[in-house]
Amino acid sequence: MGAREVRLRIAHLFPELLNLYGDTGNVLVLRKRLEWRGIACDVREVHVGERPSFSDVDIVFIGGGSDREQRVVCEYLLEERKELVSYVGDGGVLLAVCGGYQLLGHSYLMGDEEVQGLSLVDLYTDRGSPRLIGNVVVQSRISPQPIVGYENHGGRTHLGDGVEPLGSVVHGFGNDGLSGYEGCLYRNVVGTYVHGPLLPKNPGVADWLIARALERRYGDDAVGRLLVPLDDAEELEANRVMRERLT
Ligand code: GLN
């Protein structure tokens, strides 16, 4: 009998609605970094109106969107809340960017109206003026290199006491422009305002997500066996150029 095939499944939620600033590129990066290592990868797109199951999923991705699009998907996502709560509780990997990040929390203030979020992570988002726009650099424990990218949000996200930020802002605004923190890290959930897309110039973040998914699916020794190093010279050069330009 041949060796057991190694395969990870990615669920990409609402790709046609939540895809600001190339967020879908994050899924392409995850897929390529798996395939380059000989790991099979299925990407399942979840569209509005579908009732996805997360029981065999290894990585969930939610991108960013305008307020209008966020409202549409939020109504559908609330119906999947129970599934998502057990997925996250079971150590499922989830990456959510900007609008998707805001939906992870208890609430999101849209104009004067408070929209209910998924309450997957203890955080909430209100609004401020002006919008927080520009390039961003973040120091995070999950990435050997500082994370670089682009942010554009009116929302201000506030983390609950027990929630770790994804990292500290070196350049840019982050969660609210005041706290000095960017994003959230809760179990295997990463929420962030960083578009760009995030993963092409931040291979350390991509591999952190893949590592957590491999551990969960294939056991503690899977990372050592399967997460073979890749030649990231171009990715790291792109990261370095942005960092040097900004800091
Ligand atoms: N609509 C949200 C905001 O403006 C998120 C925008 C985004 O995903 N870039 O805060």
PDB file of C-alpha atoms and ligand atoms in Angstrom:
ATOM      1  CA  MET A   1       0.000   0.000   0.000  1.00  0.00           C
ATOM      2  CA  GLY A   2       1.301   3.491  -0.866  1.00  0.00           C
ATOM      3  CA  ALA A   3       1.965   6.178   1.712  1.00  0.00           C
ATOM      4  CA  ARG A   4      -1.126   7.908   3.009  1.00  0.00           C
ATOM      5  CA  GLU A   5      -1.872  11.012   0.980  1.00  0.00           C
ATOM      6  CA  VAL A   6      -1.527  14.273   2.845  1.00  0.00           C
ATOM      7  CA  ARG A   7      -4.251  16.774   2.002  1.00  0.00           C
ATOM      8  CA  LEU A   8      -5.579  19.978   3.515  1.00  0.00           C
ATOM      9  CA  ARG A   9      -8.934  21.578   2.787  1.00  0.00           C
ATOM     10  CA  ILE A  10      -9.455  25.309   2.627  1.00  0.00           C
ATOM     11  CA  ALA A  11     -12.902  26.897   2.845  1.00  0.00           C
ATOM     12  CA  HIS A  12     -12.932  30.313   1.204  1.00  0.00           C
ATOM     13  CA  LEU A  13     -16.004  32.164   2.413  1.00  0.00           C
ATOM     14  CA  PHE A  14     -17.864  34.494   0.051  1.00  0.00           C
ATOM     15  CA  PRO A  15     -15.037  35.122  -2.442  1.00  0.00           C
ATOM     16  CA  GLU A  16     -17.252  37.213  -4.717  1.00  0.00           C
ATOM     17  CA  LEU A  17     -18.246  39.601  -1.924  1.00  0.00           C
ATOM     18  CA  LEU A  18     -15.235  39.783   0.366  1.00  0.00           C
ATOM     19  CA  ASN A  19     -12.166  40.369  -1.784  1.00  0.00           C
ATOM     20  CA  LEU A  20     -10.711  43.809  -1.218  1.00  0.00           C
ATOM     21  CA  TYR A  21      -7.169  44.637  -2.298  1.00  0.00           C
ATOM     22  CA  GLY A  22      -6.494  41.166  -3.632  1.00  0.00           C
ATOM     23  CA  ASP A  23      -7.477  39.235  -0.490  1.00  0.00           C
ATOM     24  CA  THR A  24      -8.113  36.138  -2.607  1.00  0.00           C
ATOM     25  CA  GLY A  25      -4.340  36.048  -3.159  1.00  0.00           C
ATOM     26  CA  ASN A  26      -4.093  34.679   0.380  1.00  0.00           C
ATOM     27  CA  VAL A  27      -5.817  31.491  -0.731  1.00  0.00           C
ATOM     28  CA  LEU A  28      -3.531  31.187  -3.763  1.00  0.00           C
ATOM     29  CA  VAL A  29      -0.481  31.481  -1.518  1.00  0.00           C
ATOM     30  CA  LEU A  30      -1.725  28.813   0.893  1.00  0.00           C
ATOM     31  CA  ARG A  31      -2.467  26.480  -1.993  1.00  0.00           C
ATOM     32  CA  LYS A  32       0.921  26.992  -3.671  1.00  0.00           C
ATOM     33  CA  ARG A  33       2.897  26.615  -0.453  1.00  0.00           C
ATOM     34  CA  LEU A  34       1.121  23.311   0.173  1.00  0.00           C
ATOM     35  CA  GLU A  35       1.585  22.047  -3.378  1.00  0.00           C
ATOM     36  CA  TRP A  36       5.285  23.003  -3.448  1.00  0.00           C
ATOM     37  CA  ARG A  37       5.651  20.653  -0.484  1.00  0.00           C
ATOM     38  CA  GLY A  38       3.768  17.829  -2.128  1.00  0.00           C
ATOM     39  CA  ILE A  39       0.691  18.371   0.039  1.00  0.00           C
ATOM     40  CA  ALA A  40      -2.615  18.150  -1.820  1.00  0.00           C
ATOM     41  CA  CYS A  41      -4.988  21.058  -1.365  1.00  0.00           C
ATOM     42  CA  ASP A  42      -8.704  21.445  -2.009  1.00  0.00           C
ATOM     43  CA  VAL A  43     -10.196  24.908  -2.062  1.00  0.00           C
ATOM     44  CA  ARG A  44     -13.933  24.993  -1.477  1.00  0.00           C
ATOM     45  CA  GLU A  45     -15.614  28.288  -2.230  1.00  0.00           C
ATOM     46  CA  VAL A  46     -18.622  29.013  -0.052  1.00  0.00           C
ATOM     47  CA  HIS A  47     -21.188  31.320  -1.619  1.00  0.00           C
ATOM     48  CA  VAL A  48     -23.982  33.263   0.000  1.00  0.00           C
ATOM     49  CA  GLY A  49     -26.966  31.009   0.586  1.00  0.00           C
ATOM     50  CA  GLU A  50     -24.960  27.797   0.875  1.00  0.00           C
ATOM     51  CA  ARG A  51     -24.853  25.903   4.155  1.00  0.00           C
ATOM     52  CA  PRO A  52     -21.220  24.904   4.508  1.00  0.00           C
ATOM     53  CA  SER A  53     -20.002  22.198   6.827  1.00  0.00           C
ATOM     54  CA  PHE A  54     -16.685  22.825   8.518  1.00  0.00           C
ATOM     55  CA  SER A  55     -16.250  19.297   9.833  1.00  0.00           C
ATOM     56  CA  ASP A  56     -13.557  18.300   7.324  1.00  0.00           C
ATOM     57  CA  VAL A  57     -12.084  21.773   6.830  1.00  0.00           C
ATOM     58  CA  ASP A  58      -8.522  22.658   7.879  1.00  0.00           C
ATOM     59  CA  ILE A  59      -8.263  26.378   7.076  1.00  0.00           C
ATOM     60  CA  VAL A  60     -11.089  28.910   6.772  1.00  0.00           C
ATOM     61  CA  PHE A  61     -10.430  32.204   4.998  1.00  0.00           C
ATOM     62  CA  ILE A  62     -12.630  35.335   5.129  1.00  0.00           C
ATOM     63  CA  GLY A  63     -11.548  38.480   3.267  1.00  0.00           C
ATOM     64  CA  GLY A  64     -12.473  42.119   3.623  1.00  0.00           C
ATOM     65  CA  GLY A  65     -15.344  44.031   2.107  1.00  0.00           C
ATOM     66  CA  SER A  66     -17.349  47.199   2.112  1.00  0.00           C
ATOM     67  CA  ASP A  67     -19.962  47.751   4.820  1.00  0.00           C
ATOM     68  CA  ARG A  68     -22.716  46.795   2.390  1.00  0.00           C
ATOM     69  CA  GLU A  69     -21.116  43.456   1.559  1.00  0.00           C
ATOM     70  CA  GLN A  70     -20.277  42.809   5.192  1.00  0.00           C
ATOM     71  CA  ARG A  71     -23.895  43.183   6.149  1.00  0.00           C
ATOM     72  CA  VAL A  72     -25.010  40.666   3.507  1.00  0.00           C
ATOM     73  CA  VAL A  73     -22.561  37.980   4.573  1.00  0.00           C
ATOM     74  CA  CYS A  74     -23.030  38.603   8.270  1.00  0.00           C
ATOM     75  CA  GLU A  75     -26.682  37.586   8.132  1.00  0.00           C
ATOM     76  CA  TYR A  76     -25.735  34.291   6.469  1.00  0.00           C
ATOM     77  CA  LEU A  77     -22.754  33.698   8.706  1.00  0.00           C
ATOM     78  CA  LEU A  78     -24.817  34.092  11.854  1.00  0.00           C
ATOM     79  CA  GLU A  79     -26.767  31.029  10.754  1.00  0.00           C
ATOM     80  CA  GLU A  80     -23.475  29.093  10.698  1.00  0.00           C
ATOM     81  CA  ARG A  81     -22.371  30.410  14.064  1.00  0.00           C
ATOM     82  CA  LYS A  82     -22.721  27.116  15.917  1.00  0.00           C
ATOM     83  CA  GLU A  83     -20.600  25.282  13.338  1.00  0.00           C
ATOM     84  CA  LEU A  84     -17.952  27.983  13.414  1.00  0.00           C
ATOM     85  CA  VAL A  85     -17.847  28.069  17.220  1.00  0.00           C
ATOM     86  CA  SER A  86     -17.150  24.338  17.362  1.00  0.00           C
ATOM     87  CA  TYR A  87     -14.604  24.608  14.514  1.00  0.00           C
ATOM     88  CA  VAL A  88     -12.663  27.301  16.394  1.00  0.00           C
ATOM     89  CA  GLY A  89     -13.058  25.457  19.702  1.00  0.00           C
ATOM     90  CA  ASP A  90     -11.583  22.367  18.074  1.00  0.00           C
ATOM     91  CA  GLY A  91      -8.455  24.309  17.042  1.00  0.00           C
ATOM     92  CA  GLY A  92      -9.570  24.981  13.468  1.00  0.00           C
ATOM     93  CA  VAL A  93      -7.402  27.496  11.631  1.00  0.00           C
ATOM     94  CA  LEU A  94      -9.124  30.673  10.537  1.00  0.00           C
ATOM     95  CA  LEU A  95      -7.678  33.748   8.821  1.00  0.00           C
ATOM     96  CA  ALA A  96      -9.936  36.787   8.607  1.00  0.00           C
ATOM     97  CA  VAL A  97      -8.948  40.093   7.028  1.00  0.00           C
ATOM     98  CA  CYS A  98     -10.411  43.523   7.769  1.00  0.00           C
ATOM     99  CA  GLY A  99     -14.188  43.256   7.192  1.00  0.00           C
ATOM    100  CA  GLY A 100     -13.889  39.524   7.914  1.00  0.00           C
ATOM    101  CA  TYR A 101     -11.896  40.292  11.070  1.00  0.00           C
ATOM    102  CA  GLN A 102     -14.564  42.702  12.271  1.00  0.00           C
ATOM    103  CA  LEU A 103     -17.215  39.990  11.827  1.00  0.00           C
ATOM    104  CA  LEU A 104     -15.380  37.720  14.282  1.00  0.00           C
ATOM    105  CA  GLY A 105     -16.303  40.020  17.150  1.00  0.00           C
ATOM    106  CA  HIS A 106     -19.477  40.685  19.108  1.00  0.00           C
ATOM    107  CA  SER A 107     -20.577  43.701  17.095  1.00  0.00           C
ATOM    108  CA  TYR A 108     -19.693  46.086  14.321  1.00  0.00           C
ATOM    109  CA  LEU A 109     -20.965  49.665  14.186  1.00  0.00           C
ATOM    110  CA  MET A 110     -22.190  50.473  10.684  1.00  0.00           C
ATOM    111  CA  GLY A 111     -23.162  54.115  10.529  1.00  0.00           C
ATOM    112  CA  ASP A 112     -25.348  54.432  13.622  1.00  0.00           C
ATOM    113  CA  GLU A 113     -26.469  50.836  13.517  1.00  0.00           C
ATOM    114  CA  GLU A 114     -24.839  48.105  15.552  1.00  0.00           C
ATOM    115  CA  VAL A 115     -24.629  44.878  13.561  1.00  0.00           C
ATOM    116  CA  GLN A 116     -24.270  41.635  15.451  1.00  0.00           C
ATOM    117  CA  GLY A 117     -21.055  39.702  14.813  1.00  0.00           C
ATOM    118  CA  LEU A 118     -20.177  36.040  15.281  1.00  0.00           C
ATOM    119  CA  SER A 119     -18.715  36.438  18.797  1.00  0.00           C
ATOM    120  CA  LEU A 120     -15.997  33.942  17.908  1.00  0.00           C
ATOM    121  CA  VAL A 121     -13.418  36.177  19.543  1.00  0.00           C
ATOM    122  CA  ASP A 122     -13.910  38.594  22.432  1.00  0.00           C
ATOM    123  CA  LEU A 123     -13.646  41.878  20.543  1.00  0.00           C
ATOM    124  CA  TYR A 124     -15.910  44.546  19.117  1.00  0.00           C
ATOM    125  CA  THR A 125     -15.609  47.255  16.489  1.00  0.00           C
ATOM    126  CA  ASP A 126     -16.923  50.792  16.549  1.00  0.00           C
ATOM    127  CA  ARG A 127     -16.135  53.596  14.160  1.00  0.00           C
ATOM    128  CA  GLY A 128     -13.898  56.597  14.022  1.00  0.00           C
ATOM    129  CA  SER A 129     -12.947  59.346  11.688  1.00  0.00           C
ATOM    130  CA  PRO A 130     -10.908  59.609   9.564  1.00  0.00           C
ATOM    131  CA  ARG A 131     -10.504  56.225   7.913  1.00  0.00           C
ATOM    132  CA  LEU A 132      -7.189  54.638   8.758  1.00  0.00           C
ATOM    133  CA  ILE A 133      -5.430  54.232   5.424  1.00  0.00           C
ATOM    134  CA  GLY A 134      -1.882  53.395   4.444  1.00  0.00           C
ATOM    135  CA  ASN A 135       0.950  50.918   4.535  1.00  0.00           C
ATOM    136  CA  VAL A 136       1.514  49.040   7.741  1.00  0.00           C
ATOM    137  CA  VAL A 137       4.353  47.154   9.440  1.00  0.00           C
ATOM    138  CA  VAL A 138       3.621  44.879  12.405  1.00  0.00           C
ATOM    139  CA  GLN A 139       5.922  42.904  14.689  1.00  0.00           C
ATOM    140  CA  SER A 140       4.298  39.574  15.504  1.00  0.00           C
ATOM    141  CA  ARG A 141       5.409  36.446  17.309  1.00  0.00           C
ATOM    142  CA  ILE A 142       3.954  34.249  14.564  1.00  0.00           C
ATOM    143  CA  SER A 143       6.262  35.625  11.861  1.00  0.00           C
ATOM    144  CA  PRO A 144      10.077  35.692  11.805  1.00  0.00           C
ATOM    145  CA  GLN A 145       9.886  38.880   9.694  1.00  0.00           C
ATOM    146  CA  PRO A 146       7.741  41.884  10.574  1.00  0.00           C
ATOM    147  CA  ILE A 147       4.427  41.680   8.708  1.00  0.00           C
ATOM    148  CA  VAL A 148       3.997  44.230   5.904  1.00  0.00           C
ATOM    149  CA  GLY A 149       0.804  45.230   4.101  1.00  0.00           C
ATOM    150  CA  TYR A 150      -1.888  47.822   3.564  1.00  0.00           C
ATOM    151  CA  GLU A 151      -4.845  48.909   5.685  1.00  0.00           C
ATOM    152  CA  ASN A 152      -7.988  50.895   4.902  1.00  0.00           C
ATOM    153  CA  HIS A 153     -10.747  50.866   7.498  1.00  0.00           C
ATOM    154  CA  GLY A 154     -13.204  53.146   9.226  1.00  0.00           C
ATOM    155  CA  GLY A 155     -13.743  50.594  11.992  1.00  0.00           C
ATOM    156  CA  ARG A 156     -11.820  50.699  15.277  1.00  0.00           C
ATOM    157  CA  THR A 157     -11.433  47.286  16.832  1.00  0.00           C
ATOM    158  CA  HIS A 158     -11.120  46.788  20.592  1.00  0.00           C
ATOM    159  CA  LEU A 159      -9.852  43.511  22.040  1.00  0.00           C
ATOM    160  CA  GLY A 160     -11.222  41.927  25.200  1.00  0.00           C
ATOM    161  CA  ASP A 161      -8.822  41.573  28.132  1.00  0.00           C
ATOM    162  CA  GLY A 162      -7.839  37.994  27.426  1.00  0.00           C
ATOM    163  CA  VAL A 163      -7.306  38.382  23.679  1.00  0.00           C
ATOM    164  CA  GLU A 164      -3.768  38.600  22.396  1.00  0.00           C
ATOM    165  CA  PRO A 165      -3.121  41.029  19.546  1.00  0.00           C
ATOM    166  CA  LEU A 166      -1.548  39.638  16.401  1.00  0.00           C
ATOM    167  CA  GLY A 167       1.287  42.049  16.998  1.00  0.00           C
ATOM    168  CA  SER A 168       2.538  45.554  17.694  1.00  0.00           C
ATOM    169  CA  VAL A 169       2.327  48.336  15.146  1.00  0.00           C
ATOM    170  CA  VAL A 170       5.739  49.495  13.929  1.00  0.00           C
ATOM    171  CA  HIS A 171       4.275  51.697  11.190  1.00  0.00           C
ATOM    172  CA  GLY A 172       0.638  52.517  10.433  1.00  0.00           C
ATOM    173  CA  PHE A 173      -2.496  52.389  12.583  1.00  0.00           C
ATOM    174  CA  GLY A 174      -3.583  48.826  13.380  1.00  0.00           C
ATOM    175  CA  ASN A 175      -6.707  48.033  15.385  1.00  0.00           C
ATOM    176  CA  ASP A 176      -7.708  51.541  16.398  1.00  0.00           C
ATOM    177  CA  GLY A 177      -4.795  53.883  15.725  1.00  0.00           C
ATOM    178  CA  LEU A 178      -4.257  54.336  19.483  1.00  0.00           C
ATOM    179  CA  SER A 179      -3.500  51.076  21.264  1.00  0.00           C
ATOM    180  CA  GLY A 180      -0.384  50.269  19.234  1.00  0.00           C
ATOM    181  CA  TYR A 181      -1.789  46.821  18.520  1.00  0.00           C
ATOM    182  CA  GLU A 182      -2.788  45.157  15.282  1.00  0.00           C
ATOM    183  CA  GLY A 183      -5.098  42.221  14.777  1.00  0.00           C
ATOM    184  CA  CYS A 184      -5.951  39.387  17.113  1.00  0.00           C
ATOM    185  CA  LEU A 185      -4.617  35.941  17.854  1.00  0.00           C
ATOM    186  CA  TYR A 186      -6.994  33.563  19.574  1.00  0.00           C
ATOM    187  CA  ARG A 187      -6.462  29.801  19.541  1.00  0.00           C
ATOM    188  CA  ASN A 188      -5.703  29.195  15.835  1.00  0.00           C
ATOM    189  CA  VAL A 189      -7.624  32.241  14.677  1.00  0.00           C
ATOM    190  CA  VAL A 190      -5.785  35.187  13.139  1.00  0.00           C
ATOM    191  CA  GLY A 191      -7.734  38.398  12.577  1.00  0.00           C
ATOM    192  CA  THR A 192      -5.974  41.329  10.933  1.00  0.00           C
ATOM    193  CA  TYR A 193      -6.536  44.593   9.098  1.00  0.00           C
ATOM    194  CA  VAL A 194      -3.628  43.787   6.787  1.00  0.00           C
ATOM    195  CA  HIS A 195      -4.561  43.535   3.121  1.00  0.00           C
ATOM    196  CA  GLY A 196      -2.067  43.464   0.321  1.00  0.00           C
ATOM    197  CA  PRO A 197      -2.900  40.576   0.134  1.00  0.00           C
ATOM    198  CA  LEU A 198      -1.326  39.572   3.422  1.00  0.00           C
ATOM    199  CA  LEU A 199       0.423  36.288   2.680  1.00  0.00           C
ATOM    200  CA  PRO A 200       2.620  36.767  -0.440  1.00  0.00           C
ATOM    201  CA  LYS A 201       5.046  39.111   1.329  1.00  0.00           C
ATOM    202  CA  ASN A 202       4.644  37.431   4.699  1.00  0.00           C
ATOM    203  CA  PRO A 203       5.499  33.762   4.180  1.00  0.00           C
ATOM    204  CA  GLY A 204       6.052  33.314   7.906  1.00  0.00           C
ATOM    205  CA  VAL A 205       2.358  33.981   8.527  1.00  0.00           C
ATOM    206  CA  ALA A 206       1.359  31.582   5.748  1.00  0.00           C
ATOM    207  CA  ASP A 207       3.518  28.841   7.228  1.00  0.00           C
ATOM    208  CA  TRP A 208       2.240  29.477  10.754  1.00  0.00           C
ATOM    209  CA  LEU A 209      -1.304  28.853   9.502  1.00  0.00           C
ATOM    210  CA  ILE A 210      -0.253  25.764   7.543  1.00  0.00           C
ATOM    211  CA  ALA A 211       1.705  24.435  10.532  1.00  0.00           C
ATOM    212  CA  ARG A 212      -1.309  24.709  12.846  1.00  0.00           C
ATOM    213  CA  ALA A 213      -3.518  22.988  10.276  1.00  0.00           C
ATOM    214  CA  LEU A 214      -1.016  20.147   9.761  1.00  0.00           C
ATOM    215  CA  GLU A 215      -0.682  19.585  13.526  1.00  0.00           C
ATOM    216  CA  ARG A 216      -4.405  19.433  13.971  1.00  0.00           C
ATOM    217  CA  ARG A 217      -5.009  17.051  11.087  1.00  0.00           C
ATOM    218  CA  TYR A 218      -1.871  14.874  11.190  1.00  0.00           C
ATOM    219  CA  GLY A 219      -0.488  15.160  14.724  1.00  0.00           C
ATOM    220  CA  ASP A 220       2.288  16.917  16.574  1.00  0.00           C
ATOM    221  CA  ASP A 221       5.131  15.512  14.490  1.00  0.00           C
ATOM    222  CA  ALA A 222       3.525  16.535  11.167  1.00  0.00           C
ATOM    223  CA  VAL A 223       5.195  19.931  11.026  1.00  0.00           C
ATOM    224  CA  GLY A 224       8.686  18.450  11.295  1.00  0.00           C
ATOM    225  CA  ARG A 225       7.876  15.867   8.626  1.00  0.00           C
ATOM    226  CA  LEU A 226       5.825  17.898   6.179  1.00  0.00           C
ATOM    227  CA  LEU A 227       6.564  21.609   6.486  1.00  0.00           C
ATOM    228  CA  VAL A 228       9.787  21.430   4.510  1.00  0.00           C
ATOM    229  CA  PRO A 229      11.543  24.783   4.040  1.00  0.00           C
ATOM    230  CA  LEU A 230      10.895  26.600   0.764  1.00  0.00           C
ATOM    231  CA  ASP A 231      13.081  29.029  -1.140  1.00  0.00           C
ATOM    232  CA  ASP A 232      11.486  32.302  -0.039  1.00  0.00           C
ATOM    233  CA  ALA A 233      14.189  34.623  -1.407  1.00  0.00           C
ATOM    234  CA  GLU A 234      11.762  36.669  -3.521  1.00  0.00           C
ATOM    235  CA  GLU A 235       9.061  36.857  -0.870  1.00  0.00           C
ATOM    236  CA  LEU A 236      11.538  37.956   1.780  1.00  0.00           C
ATOM    237  CA  GLU A 237      13.084  40.531  -0.549  1.00  0.00           C
ATOM    238  CA  ALA A 238       9.639  42.025  -1.192  1.00  0.00           C
ATOM    239  CA  ASN A 239       9.055  42.108   2.565  1.00  0.00           C
ATOM    240  CA  ARG A 240      12.422  43.748   3.218  1.00  0.00           C
ATOM    241  CA  VAL A 241      11.955  46.443   0.560  1.00  0.00           C
ATOM    242  CA  MET A 242       8.618  47.530   2.078  1.00  0.00           C
ATOM    243  CA  ARG A 243       9.983  47.519   5.614  1.00  0.00           C
ATOM    244  CA  GLU A 244      12.977  49.601   4.647  1.00  0.00           C
ATOM    245  CA  ARG A 245      10.812  52.039   2.765  1.00  0.00           C
ATOM    246  CA  LEU A 246       8.537  52.549   5.735  1.00  0.00           C
ATOM    247  CA  THR A 247      10.697  52.322   8.848  1.00  0.00           C
TER     248      THR A 247
HETATM  249  N1  GLN B   1     -15.971  48.092   5.923  1.00  0.00           N
HETATM  250  C1  GLN B   1     -14.942  47.979   6.908  1.00  0.00           C
HETATM  251  C2  GLN B   1     -14.391  49.315   7.385  1.00  0.00           C
HETATM  252  O1  GLN B   1     -14.408  50.266   6.653  1.00  0.00           O
HETATM  253  C3  GLN B   1     -13.846  47.077   6.417  1.00  0.00           C
HETATM  254  C4  GLN B   1     -13.169  47.577   5.199  1.00  0.00           C
HETATM  255  C5  GLN B   1     -12.152  46.614   4.666  1.00  0.00           C
HETATM  256  O2  GLN B   1     -12.351  45.389   4.674  1.00  0.00           O
HETATM  257  N2  GLN B   1     -11.062  47.159   4.131  1.00  0.00           N
HETATM  258  O3  GLN B   1     -13.948  49.417   8.497  1.00  0.00           O
END
